[in-house]
Amino acid sequence: MQFALNEDQVAVRDMALAFAAEKIAPHALRWDEEKHFPVDVMREAATLGMGAIYIREDVGGSAMTRFDAALIFEALATGCPTTSAFISIHNMASWMIDAFGSDTQRHKWLPKLCSMELIASYCLTEPGAGSDAAALRTRAVRDGDHYVLNGQKQFISGAGGTDLLVAMVRTGGDGPGGISTLVIDGNTPGVSYGANERKMGWNAQPTRAVMFENARVPVANRLGEEGIGFKIAMAGLDGGRLNITACSLGGAQTALDKARAYMKERKAFGKRLDEFQALQFRLADMAIELEAARTFLWRAAAALDRKDPDATMLCAMAKRFGTDVGFEVANQALQLHGGYGYLSEYGIEKIVRDLRVHQILEGTNEIMRLIVARKLIEGAR
């Protein structure tokens, strides 16, 4: 069964595909145009267990695997990569609470996060700390039973439309060892939000800066001990990179399917487009690349599930390869549509715009290469 899905995995994938086709795909273009954040639809997904895919069952989670999650997020992304990607971010933030929180913290927040009655954002990036995340400057100073927060987060998905912020803040000195993780109520006095950013894609979820100005957060909201926040952030990113890769493949698969259908209908020089061998070869290459990326994603997800020592490297590899492939396949699908691909009504240009950012977020693809290179060099010593 190493290269095939079992019955349960097929059922999970097909459930997510059906949900995407019925609840997401028919509305994706309108959500993009209106910059609508479809919270109601995401809560419907949560009733099927997709709001807490790899959260433990005692708090309402589905207790599935990272492999299951890869299947689900790819399937959801066939309807809308942006919506699928945000659900993946919510899952990642919730998992941090499940994995590193105390029983009290888990039972306080996770039941409502699992149902998506509460929605979470992940807050790591800052105006001056993107790829160099360990250089973050948002400061949390201890004051009795509270931390007083000052600083700013940047490019935060869902910000202003979510309830909880899982934020990395500096409680100690410089470097990764001075970072801790706080769960912050989004309505805390002293927490404010910037304008919804005008973006190339991902318009169906808001992206804002989050500002902290003397915001008081209970010490009881810290996940784990002081100084392990960077470890928590990086642990979350392994799975996050798989999720965003899956979203790339789902979007690219829809683009490929649209291109195949278009080529059967469109004629040029007296022949259907799918009768030209050069275009057949291009279609074949797109399918081959997509299948290779999917196989790589599955291998990395399985490695993360079994806590393989090389899991972080494999996740980085899969993210670099899969998000590059996803964007290129979608871009080629647009090209195969000719001028029609550039029109919004065909849905291809939206996929291209949505998938472009996947090569940047959850660690840029340049950083993925750095992670892999470091692992290779360390292994050679």
Short mmCIF file of C-alpha atoms in Angstrom, two decimals:
data_model
loop_
_atom_site.label_atom_id
_atom_site.label_comp_id
_atom_site.label_asym_id
_atom_site.label_seq_id
_atom_site.Cartn_x
_atom_site.Cartn_y
_atom_site.Cartn_z
CA MET A 1 0.00 0.00 0.00
CA GLN A 2 3.04 2.26 -0.06
CA PHE A 3 1.99 3.88 -3.34
CA ALA A 4 -1.78 3.59 -3.04
CA LEU A 5 -4.44 5.08 -0.81
CA ASN A 6 -6.41 2.79 1.48
CA GLU A 7 -10.21 2.88 1.68
CA ASP A 8 -10.28 5.36 4.57
CA GLN A 9 -7.92 7.75 2.79
CA VAL A 10 -9.95 7.58 -0.41
CA ALA A 11 -13.10 8.32 1.59
CA VAL A 12 -11.49 11.31 3.30
CA ARG A 13 -10.22 12.70 -0.01
CA ASP A 14 -13.55 12.18 -1.76
CA MET A 15 -15.43 13.87 1.09
CA ALA A 16 -13.22 16.95 0.76
CA LEU A 17 -13.51 16.92 -3.04
CA ALA A 18 -17.30 16.80 -2.82
CA PHE A 19 -17.35 19.65 -0.31
CA ALA A 20 -15.06 21.74 -2.51
CA ALA A 21 -17.19 21.11 -5.59
CA GLU A 22 -20.48 21.92 -3.86
CA LYS A 23 -19.64 24.58 -1.29
CA ILE A 24 -16.47 26.32 -2.49
CA ALA A 25 -15.92 26.20 -6.26
CA PRO A 26 -19.23 27.84 -7.28
CA HIS A 27 -18.40 30.91 -5.18
CA ALA A 28 -14.61 31.19 -5.53
CA LEU A 29 -14.56 33.87 -8.23
CA ARG A 30 -17.07 36.04 -6.37
CA TRP A 31 -15.19 35.69 -3.08
CA ASP A 32 -12.01 36.78 -4.85
CA GLU A 33 -13.68 39.77 -6.51
CA GLU A 34 -15.51 40.91 -3.36
CA LYS A 35 -12.63 40.06 -0.99
CA HIS A 36 -15.10 37.98 0.99
CA PHE A 37 -13.80 35.87 3.89
CA PRO A 38 -16.12 32.80 3.82
CA VAL A 39 -16.25 32.05 7.54
CA ASP A 40 -19.66 30.38 7.26
CA VAL A 41 -18.41 27.89 4.67
CA MET A 42 -15.26 27.16 6.67
CA ARG A 43 -17.44 26.38 9.69
CA GLU A 44 -19.39 23.95 7.53
CA ALA A 45 -16.08 22.29 6.66
CA ALA A 46 -15.34 22.08 10.39
CA THR A 47 -18.53 20.07 10.96
CA LEU A 48 -16.91 17.42 8.74
CA GLY A 49 -13.75 17.44 10.85
CA MET A 50 -11.66 19.68 8.62
CA GLY A 51 -11.20 22.44 11.20
CA ALA A 52 -9.03 20.22 13.41
CA ILE A 53 -7.61 17.51 11.20
CA TYR A 54 -4.63 16.45 13.34
CA ILE A 55 -5.92 17.64 16.74
CA ARG A 56 -6.53 15.04 19.45
CA GLU A 57 -10.03 13.67 19.91
CA ASP A 58 -10.50 14.58 23.58
CA VAL A 59 -11.02 18.23 22.61
CA GLY A 60 -13.05 17.58 19.48
CA GLY A 61 -10.30 17.01 16.95
CA SER A 62 -10.27 14.47 14.14
CA ALA A 63 -6.97 12.85 15.19
CA MET A 64 -5.99 12.18 11.58
CA THR A 65 -2.50 12.16 10.12
CA ARG A 66 -0.42 14.69 8.20
CA PHE A 67 -0.90 12.42 5.22
CA ASP A 68 -4.67 12.74 5.60
CA ALA A 69 -4.27 16.50 5.87
CA ALA A 70 -2.32 16.60 2.58
CA LEU A 71 -5.18 14.78 0.86
CA ILE A 72 -7.78 17.10 2.37
CA PHE A 73 -6.05 20.39 1.58
CA GLU A 74 -5.32 19.36 -1.99
CA ALA A 75 -8.96 18.40 -2.43
CA LEU A 76 -10.28 21.63 -0.90
CA ALA A 77 -7.92 23.66 -3.07
CA THR A 78 -9.51 22.27 -6.22
CA GLY A 79 -12.38 24.58 -5.28
CA CYS A 80 -10.33 27.56 -4.06
CA PRO A 81 -6.65 27.51 -3.04
CA THR A 82 -7.12 30.62 -0.89
CA THR A 83 -9.89 29.14 1.24
CA SER A 84 -8.07 25.82 1.60
CA ALA A 85 -4.87 27.64 2.57
CA PHE A 86 -6.58 29.60 5.32
CA ILE A 87 -8.17 26.47 6.78
CA SER A 88 -4.65 24.99 6.80
CA ILE A 89 -3.32 28.02 8.71
CA HIS A 90 -6.10 27.68 11.27
CA ASN A 91 -5.22 23.99 11.65
CA MET A 92 -1.54 24.85 12.11
CA ALA A 93 -2.21 27.43 14.82
CA SER A 94 -4.63 25.10 16.60
CA TRP A 95 -2.10 22.26 16.46
CA MET A 96 0.45 24.40 18.28
CA ILE A 97 -1.96 24.71 21.20
CA ASP A 98 -2.70 20.98 21.08
CA ALA A 99 0.98 19.98 20.88
CA PHE A 100 2.52 22.46 23.31
CA GLY A 101 -0.33 23.66 25.52
CA SER A 102 -1.25 22.40 28.95
CA ASP A 103 -4.45 20.41 29.47
CA THR A 104 -6.06 23.56 30.85
CA GLN A 105 -5.10 25.55 27.75
CA ARG A 106 -6.15 22.77 25.40
CA HIS A 107 -9.61 22.45 26.93
CA LYS A 108 -10.04 26.22 27.14
CA TRP A 109 -9.47 26.97 23.44
CA LEU A 110 -9.47 23.84 21.31
CA PRO A 111 -13.12 22.71 21.44
CA LYS A 112 -14.20 26.02 19.87
CA LEU A 113 -11.23 26.06 17.51
CA CYS A 114 -12.10 22.55 16.32
CA SER A 115 -15.62 23.69 15.40
CA MET A 116 -14.19 26.97 14.06
CA GLU A 117 -16.53 28.86 16.36
CA LEU A 118 -13.20 30.47 17.17
CA ILE A 119 -10.76 31.05 14.31
CA ALA A 120 -7.01 31.40 14.76
CA SER A 121 -4.22 33.31 12.99
CA TYR A 122 -0.52 32.46 13.09
CA CYS A 123 1.67 35.50 13.84
CA LEU A 124 5.39 35.16 13.16
CA THR A 125 6.44 37.56 10.38
CA GLU A 126 7.28 41.20 11.16
CA PRO A 127 8.13 44.20 8.98
CA GLY A 128 11.84 43.57 9.54
CA ALA A 129 11.79 39.81 10.15
CA GLY A 130 10.56 37.56 7.35
CA SER A 131 12.96 34.82 6.31
CA ASP A 132 15.13 35.75 9.30
CA ALA A 133 12.31 34.98 11.71
CA ALA A 134 14.64 34.62 14.70
CA ALA A 135 15.29 38.37 14.46
CA LEU A 136 11.71 39.28 15.43
CA ARG A 137 11.41 42.30 17.72
CA THR A 138 7.88 42.28 19.16
CA ARG A 139 8.61 42.53 22.87
CA ALA A 140 6.69 40.96 25.76
CA VAL A 141 7.79 42.26 29.17
CA ARG A 142 6.68 40.41 32.28
CA ASP A 143 4.56 42.47 34.68
CA GLY A 144 3.22 40.26 37.44
CA ASP A 145 0.72 37.81 36.01
CA HIS A 146 0.75 39.49 32.60
CA TYR A 147 3.04 40.27 29.70
CA VAL A 148 2.96 43.77 28.24
CA LEU A 149 3.31 43.56 24.46
CA ASN A 150 4.68 46.17 22.07
CA GLY A 151 5.53 45.67 18.42
CA GLN A 152 4.04 44.76 15.07
CA LYS A 153 3.37 41.66 13.01
CA GLN A 154 3.09 41.83 9.22
CA PHE A 155 1.29 39.83 6.51
CA ILE A 156 -0.96 38.03 9.00
CA SER A 157 -3.56 35.87 7.28
CA GLY A 158 -7.07 36.35 8.61
CA ALA A 159 -6.04 39.21 10.91
CA GLY A 160 -9.00 41.34 11.88
CA GLY A 161 -11.37 38.50 11.04
CA THR A 162 -10.08 35.94 13.52
CA ASP A 163 -10.54 35.47 17.25
CA LEU A 164 -7.17 34.22 18.49
CA LEU A 165 -3.61 35.14 17.56
CA VAL A 166 -0.92 32.51 18.14
CA ALA A 167 2.03 34.90 18.25
CA MET A 168 5.80 34.56 18.59
CA VAL A 169 7.17 37.32 20.82
CA ARG A 170 10.50 38.18 22.42
CA THR A 171 10.52 37.56 26.16
CA GLY A 172 14.31 37.25 26.44
CA GLY A 173 17.51 38.22 24.66
CA ASP A 174 18.39 38.23 20.99
CA GLY A 175 18.19 35.13 18.84
CA PRO A 176 15.85 32.15 18.79
CA GLY A 177 16.36 31.35 22.48
CA GLY A 178 14.64 34.59 23.51
CA ILE A 179 11.32 33.84 21.79
CA SER A 180 8.13 32.59 23.43
CA THR A 181 4.63 31.79 22.16
CA LEU A 182 1.48 33.51 23.41
CA VAL A 183 -2.17 32.88 22.59
CA ILE A 184 -3.77 36.31 22.40
CA ASP A 185 -7.44 37.25 22.29
CA GLY A 186 -7.84 39.26 19.10
CA ASN A 187 -9.97 41.85 20.93
CA THR A 188 -7.44 42.53 23.69
CA PRO A 189 -7.11 46.28 24.44
CA GLY A 190 -3.93 47.52 22.79
CA VAL A 191 -4.27 45.13 19.84
CA SER A 192 -5.13 46.87 16.56
CA TYR A 193 -5.10 45.98 12.88
CA GLY A 194 -3.89 47.64 9.71
CA ALA A 195 -5.88 47.97 6.51
CA ASN A 196 -6.65 44.87 4.50
CA GLU A 197 -3.69 44.64 2.14
CA ARG A 198 -4.27 44.96 -1.60
CA LYS A 199 -2.75 41.76 -2.94
CA MET A 200 -2.07 40.00 -6.22
CA GLY A 201 -4.10 37.00 -5.03
CA TRP A 202 -5.44 35.34 -1.90
CA ASN A 203 -8.25 37.92 -1.86
CA ALA A 204 -10.74 35.57 -0.15
CA GLN A 205 -8.86 35.97 3.11
CA PRO A 206 -7.83 39.26 4.71
CA THR A 207 -4.16 40.05 5.25
CA ARG A 208 -3.32 42.77 7.75
CA ALA A 209 -0.62 44.03 10.06
CA VAL A 210 -1.23 43.41 13.76
CA MET A 211 -0.05 46.11 16.15
CA PHE A 212 0.54 45.70 19.88
CA GLU A 213 0.64 48.83 22.03
CA ASN A 214 0.95 48.05 25.73
CA ALA A 215 -1.38 45.08 25.25
CA ARG A 216 -1.65 43.01 28.41
CA VAL A 217 -1.74 39.24 27.92
CA PRO A 218 -1.95 36.77 30.83
CA VAL A 219 1.16 34.73 31.51
CA ALA A 220 -1.26 31.79 31.63
CA ASN A 221 -1.63 32.19 27.85
CA ARG A 222 1.99 31.23 27.17
CA LEU A 223 2.48 27.86 25.47
CA GLY A 224 5.21 25.92 27.26
CA GLU A 225 8.17 27.56 28.96
CA GLU A 226 9.76 30.85 28.03
CA GLY A 227 12.33 30.56 25.29
CA ILE A 228 10.83 27.65 23.31
CA GLY A 229 8.70 29.79 21.01
CA PHE A 230 11.03 29.51 18.03
CA LYS A 231 10.99 25.73 18.37
CA ILE A 232 7.19 25.81 18.41
CA ALA A 233 7.09 28.05 15.35
CA MET A 234 9.45 25.84 13.36
CA ALA A 235 7.62 22.66 14.37
CA GLY A 236 4.41 24.19 13.06
CA LEU A 237 6.06 25.18 9.80
CA ASP A 238 7.01 21.61 8.86
CA GLY A 239 3.35 20.73 8.60
CA GLY A 240 2.43 24.14 7.25
CA ARG A 241 4.80 23.64 4.34
CA LEU A 242 3.14 20.36 3.46
CA ASN A 243 -0.29 21.97 3.68
CA ILE A 244 0.58 24.85 1.38
CA THR A 245 2.17 22.43 -1.08
CA ALA A 246 -1.05 20.44 -1.11
CA CYS A 247 -2.98 23.66 -1.80
CA SER A 248 -0.68 24.37 -4.75
CA LEU A 249 -1.30 20.93 -6.22
CA GLY A 250 -5.07 21.19 -5.81
CA GLY A 251 -5.19 24.54 -7.56
CA ALA A 252 -2.89 23.31 -10.31
CA GLN A 253 -4.99 20.19 -10.82
CA THR A 254 -8.06 22.32 -11.42
CA ALA A 255 -6.11 24.48 -13.86
CA LEU A 256 -4.94 21.36 -15.71
CA ASP A 257 -8.48 19.97 -15.84
CA LYS A 258 -9.78 23.26 -17.22
CA ALA A 259 -7.05 23.26 -19.87
CA ARG A 260 -7.90 19.70 -20.94
CA ALA A 261 -11.57 20.58 -21.29
CA TYR A 262 -10.80 23.77 -23.22
CA MET A 263 -8.47 21.97 -25.63
CA LYS A 264 -11.24 19.54 -26.55
CA GLU A 265 -13.51 22.42 -27.57
CA ARG A 266 -11.22 25.05 -29.06
CA LYS A 267 -10.21 24.72 -32.71
CA ALA A 268 -7.36 26.34 -34.63
CA PHE A 269 -6.37 25.79 -38.23
CA GLY A 270 -9.20 23.28 -38.64
CA LYS A 271 -8.17 21.03 -35.75
CA ARG A 272 -8.98 20.78 -32.05
CA LEU A 273 -6.14 21.99 -29.84
CA ASP A 274 -5.77 18.55 -28.29
CA GLU A 275 -4.98 17.14 -31.74
CA PHE A 276 -1.72 19.11 -32.02
CA GLN A 277 1.16 16.92 -30.84
CA ALA A 278 3.17 19.85 -29.45
CA LEU A 279 0.25 20.77 -27.19
CA GLN A 280 -0.31 17.13 -26.26
CA PHE A 281 3.30 16.96 -25.10
CA ARG A 282 2.90 20.14 -23.08
CA LEU A 283 -0.19 18.70 -21.40
CA ALA A 284 1.68 15.46 -20.69
CA ASP A 285 4.59 17.31 -19.09
CA MET A 286 2.18 19.25 -16.86
CA ALA A 287 0.56 16.03 -15.67
CA ILE A 288 3.94 14.34 -15.10
CA GLU A 289 5.28 17.24 -13.04
CA LEU A 290 2.10 17.39 -11.00
CA GLU A 291 2.18 13.67 -10.27
CA ALA A 292 5.85 13.83 -9.29
CA ALA A 293 5.12 16.67 -6.89
CA ARG A 294 2.17 14.78 -5.41
CA THR A 295 4.29 11.68 -4.85
CA PHE A 296 6.95 13.82 -3.17
CA LEU A 297 4.30 15.44 -0.95
CA TRP A 298 3.01 12.06 0.16
CA ARG A 299 6.52 10.86 1.00
CA ALA A 300 7.25 13.97 3.08
CA ALA A 301 3.89 13.73 4.88
CA ALA A 302 4.53 10.08 5.74
CA ALA A 303 7.98 11.01 7.05
CA LEU A 304 6.50 13.72 9.28
CA ASP A 305 3.89 11.28 10.61
CA ARG A 306 6.53 8.76 11.63
CA LYS A 307 8.85 11.48 13.00
CA ASP A 308 11.62 10.59 10.58
CA PRO A 309 14.93 12.38 11.36
CA ASP A 310 14.91 13.75 7.81
CA ALA A 311 11.30 14.99 7.99
CA THR A 312 12.19 18.70 8.14
CA MET A 313 14.43 18.40 5.10
CA LEU A 314 11.84 16.39 3.18
CA CYS A 315 9.12 18.92 4.02
CA ALA A 316 11.35 21.71 2.73
CA MET A 317 12.14 19.73 -0.41
CA ALA A 318 8.48 18.98 -1.09
CA LYS A 319 7.50 22.60 -0.50
CA ARG A 320 10.14 23.98 -2.88
CA PHE A 321 9.36 21.47 -5.60
CA GLY A 322 5.58 21.32 -5.19
CA THR A 323 4.87 25.04 -5.03
CA ASP A 324 7.14 25.74 -8.01
CA VAL A 325 5.42 22.97 -9.99
CA GLY A 326 1.95 24.11 -8.95
CA PHE A 327 2.52 27.65 -10.13
CA GLU A 328 4.15 26.57 -13.40
CA VAL A 329 1.35 24.11 -14.24
CA ALA A 330 -1.29 26.78 -13.58
CA ASN A 331 0.67 29.29 -15.66
CA GLN A 332 0.96 26.81 -18.54
CA ALA A 333 -2.79 26.13 -18.30
CA LEU A 334 -3.39 29.85 -18.70
CA GLN A 335 -1.13 29.87 -21.76
CA LEU A 336 -3.05 26.98 -23.31
CA HIS A 337 -6.24 29.03 -22.99
CA GLY A 338 -4.66 31.85 -24.99
CA GLY A 339 -6.39 35.19 -24.51
CA TYR A 340 -9.33 33.55 -22.77
CA GLY A 341 -7.04 32.43 -19.96
CA TYR A 342 -6.43 36.08 -19.15
CA LEU A 343 -10.15 36.69 -18.58
CA SER A 344 -11.41 36.29 -15.03
CA GLU A 345 -14.55 34.35 -15.99
CA TYR A 346 -12.51 31.29 -16.98
CA GLY A 347 -11.05 31.03 -13.47
CA ILE A 348 -7.48 30.31 -14.59
CA GLU A 349 -5.96 33.72 -13.89
CA LYS A 350 -7.27 33.58 -10.31
CA ILE A 351 -5.51 30.27 -9.73
CA VAL A 352 -2.26 31.68 -11.11
CA ARG A 353 -2.53 34.72 -8.83
CA ASP A 354 -3.40 32.59 -5.79
CA LEU A 355 -0.59 30.09 -6.26
CA ARG A 356 2.18 32.62 -6.78
CA VAL A 357 2.38 33.50 -3.08
CA HIS A 358 2.84 29.84 -2.12
CA GLN A 359 6.44 30.14 -3.33
CA ILE A 360 6.95 32.87 -0.70
CA LEU A 361 4.98 32.01 2.44
CA GLU A 362 5.71 29.32 5.04
CA GLY A 363 9.37 30.10 4.24
CA THR A 364 10.43 31.28 0.80
CA ASN A 365 11.62 28.66 -1.65
CA GLU A 366 15.10 30.15 -1.32
CA ILE A 367 14.96 29.33 2.39
CA MET A 368 13.80 25.80 1.52
CA ARG A 369 17.00 25.39 -0.48
CA LEU A 370 19.00 26.70 2.47
CA ILE A 371 17.38 24.16 4.83
CA VAL A 372 18.18 21.33 2.44
CA ALA A 373 21.75 22.51 1.81
CA ARG A 374 22.50 22.80 5.52
CA LYS A 375 21.19 19.29 6.12
CA LEU A 376 23.29 17.90 3.29
CA ILE A 377 26.45 19.67 4.46
CA GLU A 378 25.94 18.61 8.09
CA GLY A 379 25.42 15.03 6.95
CA ALA A 380 28.69 15.08 5.00
CA ARG A 381 30.80 15.95 8.02
#
